[in-house]
C-alpha positions as MATLAB code, in Angstrom:
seq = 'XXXXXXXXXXXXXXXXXXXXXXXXXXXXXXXXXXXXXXXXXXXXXXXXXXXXXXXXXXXXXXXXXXXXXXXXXXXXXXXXXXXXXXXXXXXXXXXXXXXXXXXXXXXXXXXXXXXXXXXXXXXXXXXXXXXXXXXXXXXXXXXXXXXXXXXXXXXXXXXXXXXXXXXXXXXXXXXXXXXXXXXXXXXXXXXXXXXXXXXXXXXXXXXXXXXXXXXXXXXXXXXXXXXXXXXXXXXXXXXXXXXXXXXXXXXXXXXXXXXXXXXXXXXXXXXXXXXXXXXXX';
ca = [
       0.000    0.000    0.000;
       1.517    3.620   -0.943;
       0.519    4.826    2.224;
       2.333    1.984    3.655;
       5.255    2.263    1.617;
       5.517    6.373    2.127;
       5.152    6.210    5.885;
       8.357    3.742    6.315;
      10.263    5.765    3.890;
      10.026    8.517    6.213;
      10.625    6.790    9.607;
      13.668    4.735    8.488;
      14.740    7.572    5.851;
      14.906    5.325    2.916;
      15.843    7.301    0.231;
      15.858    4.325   -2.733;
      13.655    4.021   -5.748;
      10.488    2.661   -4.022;
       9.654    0.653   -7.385;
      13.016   -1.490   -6.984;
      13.528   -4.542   -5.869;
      15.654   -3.923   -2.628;
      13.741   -1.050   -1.595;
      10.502   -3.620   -2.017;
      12.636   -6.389   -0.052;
      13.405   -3.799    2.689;
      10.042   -2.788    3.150;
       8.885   -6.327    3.599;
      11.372   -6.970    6.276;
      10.546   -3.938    8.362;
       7.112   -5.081    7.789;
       7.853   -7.938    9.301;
       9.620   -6.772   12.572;
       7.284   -3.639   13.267;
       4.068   -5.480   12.644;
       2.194   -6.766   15.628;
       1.947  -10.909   15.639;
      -1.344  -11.103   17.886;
      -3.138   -7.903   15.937;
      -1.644   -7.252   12.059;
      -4.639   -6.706   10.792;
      -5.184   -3.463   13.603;
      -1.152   -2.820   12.827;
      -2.225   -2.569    8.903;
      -5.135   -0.350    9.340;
      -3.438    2.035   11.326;
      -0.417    2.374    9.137;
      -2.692    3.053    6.102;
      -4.866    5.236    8.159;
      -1.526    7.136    9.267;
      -0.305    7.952    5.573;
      -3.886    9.008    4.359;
      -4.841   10.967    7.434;
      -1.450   12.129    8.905;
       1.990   11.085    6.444;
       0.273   12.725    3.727;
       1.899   12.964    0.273;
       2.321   16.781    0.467;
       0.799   18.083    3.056;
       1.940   16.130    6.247;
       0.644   17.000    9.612;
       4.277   16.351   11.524;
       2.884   18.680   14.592;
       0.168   15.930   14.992;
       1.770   12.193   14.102;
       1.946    9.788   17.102;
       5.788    8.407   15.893;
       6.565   11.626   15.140;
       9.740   11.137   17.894;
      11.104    8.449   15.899;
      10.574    9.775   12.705;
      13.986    9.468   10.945;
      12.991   11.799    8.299;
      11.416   15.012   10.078;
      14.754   14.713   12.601;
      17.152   14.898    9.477;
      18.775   17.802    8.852;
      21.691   16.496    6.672;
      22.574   13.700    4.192;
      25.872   12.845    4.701;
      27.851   12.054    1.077;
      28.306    8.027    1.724;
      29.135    5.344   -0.697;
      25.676    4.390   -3.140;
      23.888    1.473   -1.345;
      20.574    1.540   -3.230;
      18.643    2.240   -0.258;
      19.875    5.952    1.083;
      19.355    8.705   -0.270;
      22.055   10.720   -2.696;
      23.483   13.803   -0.847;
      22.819   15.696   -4.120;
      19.404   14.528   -4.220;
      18.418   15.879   -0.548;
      16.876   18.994   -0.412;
      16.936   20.625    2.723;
      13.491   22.939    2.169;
      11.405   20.350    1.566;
      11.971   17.814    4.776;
       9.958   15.146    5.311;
       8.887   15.515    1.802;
      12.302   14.197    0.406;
      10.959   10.856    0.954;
       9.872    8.220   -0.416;
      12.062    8.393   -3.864;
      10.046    7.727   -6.738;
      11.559    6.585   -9.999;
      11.242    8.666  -13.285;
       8.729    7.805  -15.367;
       9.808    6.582  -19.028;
       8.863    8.792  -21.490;
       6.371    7.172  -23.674;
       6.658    6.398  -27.763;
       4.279    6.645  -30.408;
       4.068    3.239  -32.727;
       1.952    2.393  -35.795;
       0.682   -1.368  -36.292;
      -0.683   -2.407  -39.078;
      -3.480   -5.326  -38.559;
      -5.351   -7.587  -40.608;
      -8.527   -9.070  -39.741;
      -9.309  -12.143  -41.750;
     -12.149  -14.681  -41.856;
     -13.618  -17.777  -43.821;
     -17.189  -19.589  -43.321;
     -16.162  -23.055  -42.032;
     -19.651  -25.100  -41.888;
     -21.714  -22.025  -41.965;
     -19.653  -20.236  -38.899;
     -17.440  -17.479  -39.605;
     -13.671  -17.927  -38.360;
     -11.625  -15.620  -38.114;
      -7.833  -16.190  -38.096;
      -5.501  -15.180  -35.203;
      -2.054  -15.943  -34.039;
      -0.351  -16.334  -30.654;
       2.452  -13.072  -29.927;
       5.786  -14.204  -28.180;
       6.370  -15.822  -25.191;
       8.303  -12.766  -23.600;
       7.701   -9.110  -24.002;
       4.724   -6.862  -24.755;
       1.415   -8.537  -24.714;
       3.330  -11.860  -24.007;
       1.399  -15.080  -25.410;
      -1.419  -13.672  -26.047;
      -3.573  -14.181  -29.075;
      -3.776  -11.610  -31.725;
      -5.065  -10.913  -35.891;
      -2.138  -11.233  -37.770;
      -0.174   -7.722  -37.203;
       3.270   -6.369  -38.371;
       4.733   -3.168  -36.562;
       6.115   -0.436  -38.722;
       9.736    1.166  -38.185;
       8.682    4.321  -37.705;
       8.758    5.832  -41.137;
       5.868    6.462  -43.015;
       4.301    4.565  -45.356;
       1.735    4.387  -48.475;
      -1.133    2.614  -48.722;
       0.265    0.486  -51.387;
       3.048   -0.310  -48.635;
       1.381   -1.409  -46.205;
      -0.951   -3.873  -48.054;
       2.887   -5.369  -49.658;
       3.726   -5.532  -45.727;
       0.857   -7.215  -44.627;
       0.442   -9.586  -47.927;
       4.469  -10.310  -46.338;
       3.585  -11.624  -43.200;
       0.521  -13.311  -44.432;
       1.997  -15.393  -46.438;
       4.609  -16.271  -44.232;
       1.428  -17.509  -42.448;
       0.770  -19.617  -45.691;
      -2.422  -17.751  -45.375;
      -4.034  -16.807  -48.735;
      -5.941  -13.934  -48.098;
      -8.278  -11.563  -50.974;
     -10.089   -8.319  -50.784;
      -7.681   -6.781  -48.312;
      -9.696   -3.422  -47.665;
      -8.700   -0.639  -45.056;
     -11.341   -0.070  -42.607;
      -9.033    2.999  -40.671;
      -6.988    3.057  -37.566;
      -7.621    2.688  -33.630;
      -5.725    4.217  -30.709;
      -4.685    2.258  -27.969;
      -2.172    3.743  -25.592;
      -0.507    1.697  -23.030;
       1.771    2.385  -20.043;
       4.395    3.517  -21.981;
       3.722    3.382  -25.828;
       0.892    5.356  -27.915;
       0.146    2.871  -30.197;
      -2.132    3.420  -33.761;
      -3.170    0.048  -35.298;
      -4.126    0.514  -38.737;
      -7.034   -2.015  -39.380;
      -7.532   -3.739  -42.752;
     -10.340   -6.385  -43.458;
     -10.327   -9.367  -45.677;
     -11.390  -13.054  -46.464;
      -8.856  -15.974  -46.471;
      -9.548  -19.429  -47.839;
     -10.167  -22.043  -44.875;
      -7.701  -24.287  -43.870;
      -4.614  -22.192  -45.492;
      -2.639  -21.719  -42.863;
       0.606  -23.048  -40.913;
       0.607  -24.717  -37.509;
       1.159  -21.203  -35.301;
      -2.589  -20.073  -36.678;
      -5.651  -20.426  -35.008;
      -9.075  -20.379  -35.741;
     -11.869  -18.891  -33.790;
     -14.963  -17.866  -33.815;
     -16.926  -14.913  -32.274;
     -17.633  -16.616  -29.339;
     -14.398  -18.158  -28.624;
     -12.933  -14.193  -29.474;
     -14.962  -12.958  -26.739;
     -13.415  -15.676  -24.522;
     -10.080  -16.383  -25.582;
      -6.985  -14.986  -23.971;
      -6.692  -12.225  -26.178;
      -5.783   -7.965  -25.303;
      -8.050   -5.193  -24.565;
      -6.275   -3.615  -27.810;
      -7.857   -6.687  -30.019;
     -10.748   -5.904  -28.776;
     -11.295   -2.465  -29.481;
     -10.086   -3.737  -33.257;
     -12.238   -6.088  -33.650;
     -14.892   -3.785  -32.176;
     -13.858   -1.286  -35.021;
     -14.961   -3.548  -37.468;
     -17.800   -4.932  -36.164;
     -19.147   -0.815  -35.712;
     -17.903   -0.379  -39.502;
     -19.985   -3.647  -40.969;
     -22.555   -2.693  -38.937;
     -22.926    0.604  -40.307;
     -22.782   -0.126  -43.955;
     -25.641   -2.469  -43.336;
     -27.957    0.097  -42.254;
     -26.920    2.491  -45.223;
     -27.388   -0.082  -47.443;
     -31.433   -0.947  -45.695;
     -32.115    3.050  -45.877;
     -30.767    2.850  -49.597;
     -33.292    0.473  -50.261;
     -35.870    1.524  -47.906;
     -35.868    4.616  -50.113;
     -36.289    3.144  -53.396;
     -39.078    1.422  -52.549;
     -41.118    4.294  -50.965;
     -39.866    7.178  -52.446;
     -41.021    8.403  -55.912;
     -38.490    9.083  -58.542;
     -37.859   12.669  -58.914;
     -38.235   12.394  -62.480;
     -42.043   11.258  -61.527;
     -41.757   15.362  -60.912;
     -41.172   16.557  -64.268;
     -43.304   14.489  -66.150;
     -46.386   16.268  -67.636;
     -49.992   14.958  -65.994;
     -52.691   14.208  -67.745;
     -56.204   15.303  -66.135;
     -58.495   12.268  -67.174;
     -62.479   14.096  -67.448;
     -65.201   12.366  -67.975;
     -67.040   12.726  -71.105;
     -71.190   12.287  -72.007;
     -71.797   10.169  -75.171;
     -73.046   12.977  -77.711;
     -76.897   13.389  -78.569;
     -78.041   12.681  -82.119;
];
């Protein structure tokens, strides 16, 4: 708990990065020697109560915390220049003014990246279900094992649409997949921690049963269910919201024809039948 964390930083003056490993293993161990064995549910409670109510991120009430005579932080008036141990805190880092406030250390955030993917969503009716084709990522790294439509990131530079559709056609058929109709159906943001990411969504069909071992086949149900990222998701939702749409213009196209008049029926001339007596002799 942060409120946890930020309330031990300050007693013991631990002036590491709290997201690294032996600041995390120190924490534990004080943890472990402050907490109370017969109560540590009461113990956690009133340390999390004491950093929202008390230890406060920037505002801290010193005049009013119950430790406050053991706090190693608000009794520091110096940090000594000492040899780097990961866990105290850099004499060039310390900043007199702000106190108590020196600690905990947070690390630097890392700066985020913008990245363009290009994916292809491809399906075949396999005894009157529609399958779509997907593919499982790596086992390490970004979106690890997860299942995905067949996608190729682009290095940055930009590219044509006659480029892309060569880089997709690429990976596809090192898929052995042998997809037609490619068509671009435009692009969805996803942004995660640290990359903005743009997937550029193309749609096509593929004939059934083309494919190499690493490709699986699922339907819309098994989508919905399958281990697959929130990023998928919103692609496949993309164009679902795109089909979905051109189906309705296409019903209103026809819904018109059929109750509409022409608007040449407007220019025509009209012809005023009367009725006419048969003539007298």
């Amino acid at each position: 708990d942060g409120n946890v964390i930020r309330g031990l930083a300050r007693l013991r003056c631990i002036g590491g990065e709290v997201g690294s490993s032996l600041v995390t293993d120190m924490m534990w161990r004080l943890v472990g020697e402050v907490a109370d064995r017969k109560r540590p549910g009461d113990f956690n409670q009133a340390m999390m109560e004491l950093g929202a109510v008390v230890c406060t991120p920037r505002t801290p009430r010193c005049d009013e915390c119950p430790v406050r005579e053991i706090c190693g932080a608000l009794a520091q008036e110096k940090v000594e220049d000492i040899e780097d141990c990961g866990l105290c805190l850099k004499k060039e880092e310390y900043q007199e003014e702000l106190g108590v406030l020196n600690y905990p250390r947070k690390g630097k955030k890392t700066a985020s990246r913008s990245e363009v993917t290009l994916v292809a969503v491809l399906s075949s009716v396999v005894d009157g279900v529609q399958q779509f084709v997907m593919v499982q990522r790596p086992k390490t790294g970004l979106l690890a094992n997860l299942l995905e439509f067949p996608s190729v990131t682009l290095a940055g530079e930009d590219v044509k649409d006659s480029k892309e559709l060569e880089l997709l056609q690429e990976l596809l058929i090192s898929k052995k997949l042998k997809a037609t109709s490619l068509t671009k159906i435009g692009p969805v943001v996803h942004v995660f921690s640290h990359i903005n990411m743009t997937y550029i969504v193309y749609k096509g069909e593929v004939e059934s049963g083309s494919s190499d071992s690493t490709v699986r086949w699922v339907s819309q149900l098994e989508f919905e269910k399958c281990g697959t990222s929130t990023a998928m998701k919103k692609v496949f939702k993309r164009l679902s919201t795109e089909i979905l749409g051109n189906e309705a213009k296409k019903r209103k196209r026809v819904s018109a024809d059929t109750k509409q008049p022409s608007i040449n029926s407007f220019f025509k001339q009209r012809v005023k039948k009367e009725k006419t007596e048969p003539e007298e002799d």
